[in-house]
CSV table of C-alpha atoms and ligand atoms in Angstrom, one decimal:
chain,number,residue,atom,x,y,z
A,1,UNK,CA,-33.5,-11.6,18.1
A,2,UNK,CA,-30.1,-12.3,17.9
A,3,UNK,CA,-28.3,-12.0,14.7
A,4,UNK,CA,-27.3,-15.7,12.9
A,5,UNK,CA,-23.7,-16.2,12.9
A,6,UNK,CA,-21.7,-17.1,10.1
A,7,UNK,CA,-19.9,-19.9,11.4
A,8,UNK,CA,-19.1,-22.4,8.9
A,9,UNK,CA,-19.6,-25.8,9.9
A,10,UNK,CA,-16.3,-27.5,8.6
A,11,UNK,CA,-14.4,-25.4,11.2
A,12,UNK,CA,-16.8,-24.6,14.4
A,13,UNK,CA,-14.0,-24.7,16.9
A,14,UNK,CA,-13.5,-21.5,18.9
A,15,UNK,CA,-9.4,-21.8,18.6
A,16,UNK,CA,-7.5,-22.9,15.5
A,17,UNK,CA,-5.0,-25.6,15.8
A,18,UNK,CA,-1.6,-24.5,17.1
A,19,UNK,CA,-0.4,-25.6,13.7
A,20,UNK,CA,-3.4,-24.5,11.7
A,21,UNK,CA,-2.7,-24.7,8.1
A,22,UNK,CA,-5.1,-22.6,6.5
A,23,UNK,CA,-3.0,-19.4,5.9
A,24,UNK,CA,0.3,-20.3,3.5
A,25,UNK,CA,1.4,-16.9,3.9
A,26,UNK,CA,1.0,-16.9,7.9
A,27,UNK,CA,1.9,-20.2,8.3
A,28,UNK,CA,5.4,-19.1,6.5
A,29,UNK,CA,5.6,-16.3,8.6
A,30,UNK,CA,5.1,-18.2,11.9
A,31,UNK,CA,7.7,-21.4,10.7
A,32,UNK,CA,10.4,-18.3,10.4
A,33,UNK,CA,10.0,-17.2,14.0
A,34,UNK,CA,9.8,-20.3,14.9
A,35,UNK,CA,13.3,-20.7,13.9
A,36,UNK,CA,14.2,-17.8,15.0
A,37,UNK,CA,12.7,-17.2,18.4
A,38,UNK,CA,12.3,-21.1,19.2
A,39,UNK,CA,11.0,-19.7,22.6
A,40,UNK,CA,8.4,-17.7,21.5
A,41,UNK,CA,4.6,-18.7,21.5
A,42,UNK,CA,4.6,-18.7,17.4
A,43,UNK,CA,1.2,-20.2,16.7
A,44,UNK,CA,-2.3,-18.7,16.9
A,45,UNK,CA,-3.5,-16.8,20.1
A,46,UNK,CA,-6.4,-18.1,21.9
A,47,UNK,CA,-8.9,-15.7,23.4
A,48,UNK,CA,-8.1,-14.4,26.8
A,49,UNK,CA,-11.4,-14.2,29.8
A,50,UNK,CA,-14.2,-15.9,31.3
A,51,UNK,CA,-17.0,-17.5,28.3
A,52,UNK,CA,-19.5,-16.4,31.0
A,53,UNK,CA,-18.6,-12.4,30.4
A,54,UNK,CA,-21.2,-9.8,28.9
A,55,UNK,CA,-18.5,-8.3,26.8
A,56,UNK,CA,-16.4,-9.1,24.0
A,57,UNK,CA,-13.3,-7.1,22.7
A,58,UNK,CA,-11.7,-7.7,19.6
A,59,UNK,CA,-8.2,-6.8,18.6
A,60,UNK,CA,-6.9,-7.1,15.1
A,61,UNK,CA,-4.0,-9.8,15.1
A,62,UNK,CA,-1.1,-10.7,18.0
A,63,UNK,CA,1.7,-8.1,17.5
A,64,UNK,CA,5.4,-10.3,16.5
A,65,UNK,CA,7.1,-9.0,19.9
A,66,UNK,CA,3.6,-9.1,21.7
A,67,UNK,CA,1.0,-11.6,21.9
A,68,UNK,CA,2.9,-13.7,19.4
A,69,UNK,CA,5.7,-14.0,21.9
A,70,UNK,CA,3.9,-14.5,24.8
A,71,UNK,CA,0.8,-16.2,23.8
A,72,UNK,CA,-2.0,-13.8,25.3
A,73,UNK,CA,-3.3,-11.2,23.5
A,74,UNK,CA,-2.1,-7.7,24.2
A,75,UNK,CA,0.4,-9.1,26.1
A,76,UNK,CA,4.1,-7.9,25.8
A,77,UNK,CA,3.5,-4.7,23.4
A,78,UNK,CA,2.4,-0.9,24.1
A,79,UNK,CA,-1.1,-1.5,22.4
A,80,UNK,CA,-2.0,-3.9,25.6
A,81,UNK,CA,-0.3,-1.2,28.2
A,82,UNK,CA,-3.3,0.9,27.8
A,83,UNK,CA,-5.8,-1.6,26.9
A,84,UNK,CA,-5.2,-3.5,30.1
A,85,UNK,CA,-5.1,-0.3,32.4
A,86,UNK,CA,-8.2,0.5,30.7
A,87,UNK,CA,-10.1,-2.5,31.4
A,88,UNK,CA,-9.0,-2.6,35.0
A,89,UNK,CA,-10.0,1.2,35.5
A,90,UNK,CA,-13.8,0.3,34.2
A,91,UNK,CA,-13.7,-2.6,36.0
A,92,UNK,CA,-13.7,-5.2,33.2
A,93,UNK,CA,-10.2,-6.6,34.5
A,94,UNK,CA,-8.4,-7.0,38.0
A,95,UNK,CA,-4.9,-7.5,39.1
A,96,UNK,CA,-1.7,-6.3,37.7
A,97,UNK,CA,-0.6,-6.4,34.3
A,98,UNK,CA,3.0,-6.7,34.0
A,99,UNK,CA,3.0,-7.9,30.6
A,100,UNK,CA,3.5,-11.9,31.0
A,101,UNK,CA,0.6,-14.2,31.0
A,102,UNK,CA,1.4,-15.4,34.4
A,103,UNK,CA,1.1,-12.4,35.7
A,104,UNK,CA,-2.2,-11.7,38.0
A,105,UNK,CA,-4.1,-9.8,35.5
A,106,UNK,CA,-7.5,-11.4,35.2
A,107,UNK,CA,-10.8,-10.3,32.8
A,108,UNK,CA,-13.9,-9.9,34.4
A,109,UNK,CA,-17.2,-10.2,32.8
A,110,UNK,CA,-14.9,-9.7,29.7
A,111,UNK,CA,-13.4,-12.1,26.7
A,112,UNK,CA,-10.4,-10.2,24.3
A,113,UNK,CA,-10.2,-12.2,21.0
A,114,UNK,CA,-8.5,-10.8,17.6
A,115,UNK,CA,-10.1,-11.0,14.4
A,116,UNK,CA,-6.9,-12.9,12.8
A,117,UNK,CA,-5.3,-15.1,15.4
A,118,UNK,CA,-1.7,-15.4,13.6
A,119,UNK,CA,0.6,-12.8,13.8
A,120,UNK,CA,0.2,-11.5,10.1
A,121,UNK,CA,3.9,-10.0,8.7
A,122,UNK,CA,3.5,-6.2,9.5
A,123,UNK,CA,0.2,-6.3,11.4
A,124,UNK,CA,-1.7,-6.4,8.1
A,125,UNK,CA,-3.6,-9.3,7.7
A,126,UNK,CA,-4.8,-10.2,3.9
A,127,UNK,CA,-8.7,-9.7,3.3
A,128,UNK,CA,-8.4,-13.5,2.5
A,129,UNK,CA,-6.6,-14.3,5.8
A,130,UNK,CA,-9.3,-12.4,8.0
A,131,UNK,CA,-12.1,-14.1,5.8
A,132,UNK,CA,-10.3,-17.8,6.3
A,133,UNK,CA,-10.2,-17.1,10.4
A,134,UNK,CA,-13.6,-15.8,10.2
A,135,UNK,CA,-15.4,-19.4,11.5
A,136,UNK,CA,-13.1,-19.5,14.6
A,137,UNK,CA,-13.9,-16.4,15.4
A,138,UNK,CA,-17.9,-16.6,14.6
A,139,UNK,CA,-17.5,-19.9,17.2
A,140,UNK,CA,-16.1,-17.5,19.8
A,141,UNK,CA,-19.0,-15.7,19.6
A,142,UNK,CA,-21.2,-18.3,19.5
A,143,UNK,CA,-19.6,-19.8,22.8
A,144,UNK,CA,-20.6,-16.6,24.7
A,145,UNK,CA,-24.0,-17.3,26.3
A,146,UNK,CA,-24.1,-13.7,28.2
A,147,UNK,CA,-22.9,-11.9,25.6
A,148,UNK,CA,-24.5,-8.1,25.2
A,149,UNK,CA,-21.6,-5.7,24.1
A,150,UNK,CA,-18.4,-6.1,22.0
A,151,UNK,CA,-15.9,-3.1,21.4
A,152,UNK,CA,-13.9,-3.4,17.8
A,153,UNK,CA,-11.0,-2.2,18.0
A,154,UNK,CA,-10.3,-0.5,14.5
A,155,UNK,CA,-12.1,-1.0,11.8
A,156,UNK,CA,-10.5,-4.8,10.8
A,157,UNK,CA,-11.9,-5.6,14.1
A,158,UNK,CA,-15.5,-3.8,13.1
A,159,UNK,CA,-15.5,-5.6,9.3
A,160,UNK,CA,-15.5,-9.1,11.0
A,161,UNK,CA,-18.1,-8.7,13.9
A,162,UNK,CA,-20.5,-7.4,11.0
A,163,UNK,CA,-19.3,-10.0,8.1
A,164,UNK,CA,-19.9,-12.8,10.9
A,165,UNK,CA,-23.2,-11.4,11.9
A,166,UNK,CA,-24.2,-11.3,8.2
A,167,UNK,CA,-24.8,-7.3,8.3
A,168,UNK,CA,-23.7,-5.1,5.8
A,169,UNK,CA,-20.7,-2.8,6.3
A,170,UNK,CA,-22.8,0.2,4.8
A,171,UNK,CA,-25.4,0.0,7.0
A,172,UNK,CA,-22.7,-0.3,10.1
A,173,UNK,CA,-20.0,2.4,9.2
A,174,UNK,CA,-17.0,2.5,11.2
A,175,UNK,CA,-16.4,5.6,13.4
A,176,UNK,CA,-14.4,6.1,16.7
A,177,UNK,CA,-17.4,6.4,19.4
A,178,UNK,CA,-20.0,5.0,16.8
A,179,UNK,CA,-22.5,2.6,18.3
A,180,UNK,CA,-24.1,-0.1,16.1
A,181,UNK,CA,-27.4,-2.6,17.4
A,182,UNK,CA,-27.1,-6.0,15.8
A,183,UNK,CA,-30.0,-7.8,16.8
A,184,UNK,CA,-29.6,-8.5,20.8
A,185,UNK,CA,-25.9,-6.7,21.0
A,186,UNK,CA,-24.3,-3.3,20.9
A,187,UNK,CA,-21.2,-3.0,19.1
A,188,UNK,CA,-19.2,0.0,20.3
A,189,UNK,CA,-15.9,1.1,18.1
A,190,UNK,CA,-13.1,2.5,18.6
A,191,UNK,CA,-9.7,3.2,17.2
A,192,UNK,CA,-7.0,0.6,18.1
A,193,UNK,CA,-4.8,1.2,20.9
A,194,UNK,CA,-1.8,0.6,19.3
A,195,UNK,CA,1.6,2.8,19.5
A,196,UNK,CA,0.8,4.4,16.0
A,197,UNK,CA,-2.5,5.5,17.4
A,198,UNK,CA,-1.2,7.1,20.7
A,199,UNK,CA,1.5,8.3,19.2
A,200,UNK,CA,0.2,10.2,16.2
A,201,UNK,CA,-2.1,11.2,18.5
A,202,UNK,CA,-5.3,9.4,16.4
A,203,UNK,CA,-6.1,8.2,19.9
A,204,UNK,CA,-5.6,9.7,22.8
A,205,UNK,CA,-6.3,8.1,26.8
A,206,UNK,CA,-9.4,10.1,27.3
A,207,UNK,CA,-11.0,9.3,24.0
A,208,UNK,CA,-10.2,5.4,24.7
A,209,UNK,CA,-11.3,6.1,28.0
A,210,UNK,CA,-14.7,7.5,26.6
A,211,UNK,CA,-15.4,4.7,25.0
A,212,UNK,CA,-15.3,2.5,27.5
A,213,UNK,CA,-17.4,4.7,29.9
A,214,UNK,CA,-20.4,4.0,27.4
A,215,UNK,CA,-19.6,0.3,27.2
A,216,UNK,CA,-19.9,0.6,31.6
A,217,UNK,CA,-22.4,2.4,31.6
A,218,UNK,CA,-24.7,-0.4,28.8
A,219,UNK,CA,-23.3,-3.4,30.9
A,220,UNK,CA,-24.7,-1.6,34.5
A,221,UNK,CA,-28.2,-0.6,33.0
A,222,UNK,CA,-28.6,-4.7,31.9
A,223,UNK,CA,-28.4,-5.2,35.8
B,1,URA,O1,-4.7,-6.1,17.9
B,1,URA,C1,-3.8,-6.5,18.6
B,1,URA,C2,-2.7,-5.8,18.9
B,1,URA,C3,-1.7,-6.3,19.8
B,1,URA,N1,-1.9,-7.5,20.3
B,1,URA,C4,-3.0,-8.2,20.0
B,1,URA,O2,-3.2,-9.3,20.5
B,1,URA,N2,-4.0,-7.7,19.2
């Protein structure tokens, strides 16, 4: 049985508005780089991969120099340099990443979403904010008729696949490697990829790269 998402009905769309209003504090936060770096993306980032995929991944929020700059997520900062050479060495992406959306990177039976879609000011998104984007990202899911497998990437990513599944965070405790059932999927987490991670050395390649084996190996033995 698949777990009932938490999708509220007032705001079932899978994308927020490119001037969603919801977030005063992001919404400030956005209008200054939008001033300042008229160029830049500067709105929320849409998920990235086919709807058809079996897996899900699920970032925390678009870095300021990254996906808020270029409008894809994990596109333009380090966190999305291992991510992406990750995905194509497991097979869940193809192409070449070179950092730009029009580049010829593509996802295979894979969607990348974050569980805040705004850049939030210092990559730390209120509890509010990642409650308010909760509904687009519960319609994500909800758009994703394959879906078997989702990897959260830190534990902001972990909180909102459970809060939107209706599961209890202490029943589902965050670990790097841990692997949680929710009705008909698997959630496998991990520690984010970001430059902190790698550099402090919180994550390293092969442990990102163990992850990922598992989340192979599930998505072969559906068939
Ligand atoms: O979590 C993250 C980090 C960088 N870029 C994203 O889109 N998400």
């Amino acid at each position: 049985m698949a777990a009932v998402l938490d999708a509220s009905p007032a705001v079932a769309a899978p994308e927020p508005p490119r001037d969603c209003p919801l977030c005063p504090r992001l919404v400030a936060f956005r209008d200054h780089w939008r001033e300042q770096e008229p160029s830049w993306h500067n709105a929320p980032v849409p998920s990235f991969g086919p709807v058809d995929g079996r897996l899900l991944i699920v970032g925390l929020a678009p870095g300021l120099r990254g996906a808020n700059r270029t409008g894809r997520p994990f596109t333009g900062d380090y966190a999305g340099e291992l991510l992406y050479s990750t995905l194509i060495t497991f097979g869940f992406a193809t192409g070449t990443f070179e950092a730009r959306p029009d580049d010829s990177l593509r996802l295979v039976d894979a969607r990348l979403t974050n569980a805040v879609r705004c850049v939030p000011p210092e990559n730390k998104p209120t509890t509010d904010e990642i409650r308010t984007c909760r509904p687009f990202f519960s319609a994500t899911i909800g758009l994703l008729p394959s879906l078997s497998a989702i990897v959260a990437l830190g534990k902001i990513a972990h909180d909102q696949v459970l809060a939107a599944h209706g599961e209890r965070l202490s029943h589902h405790k965050f670990a790097h490697g841990a692997v949680h059932r929710l009705g008909d999927l698997v959630l496998f987490d991990s520690y984010h990829c970001s430059r902190y991670n790698t550099n402090t050395g919180v994550l390293t390649t092969e442990m990102f790269h163990a992850v990922f084996a598992k989340v192979r190996a599930h998505i072969d033995a559906l068939g």
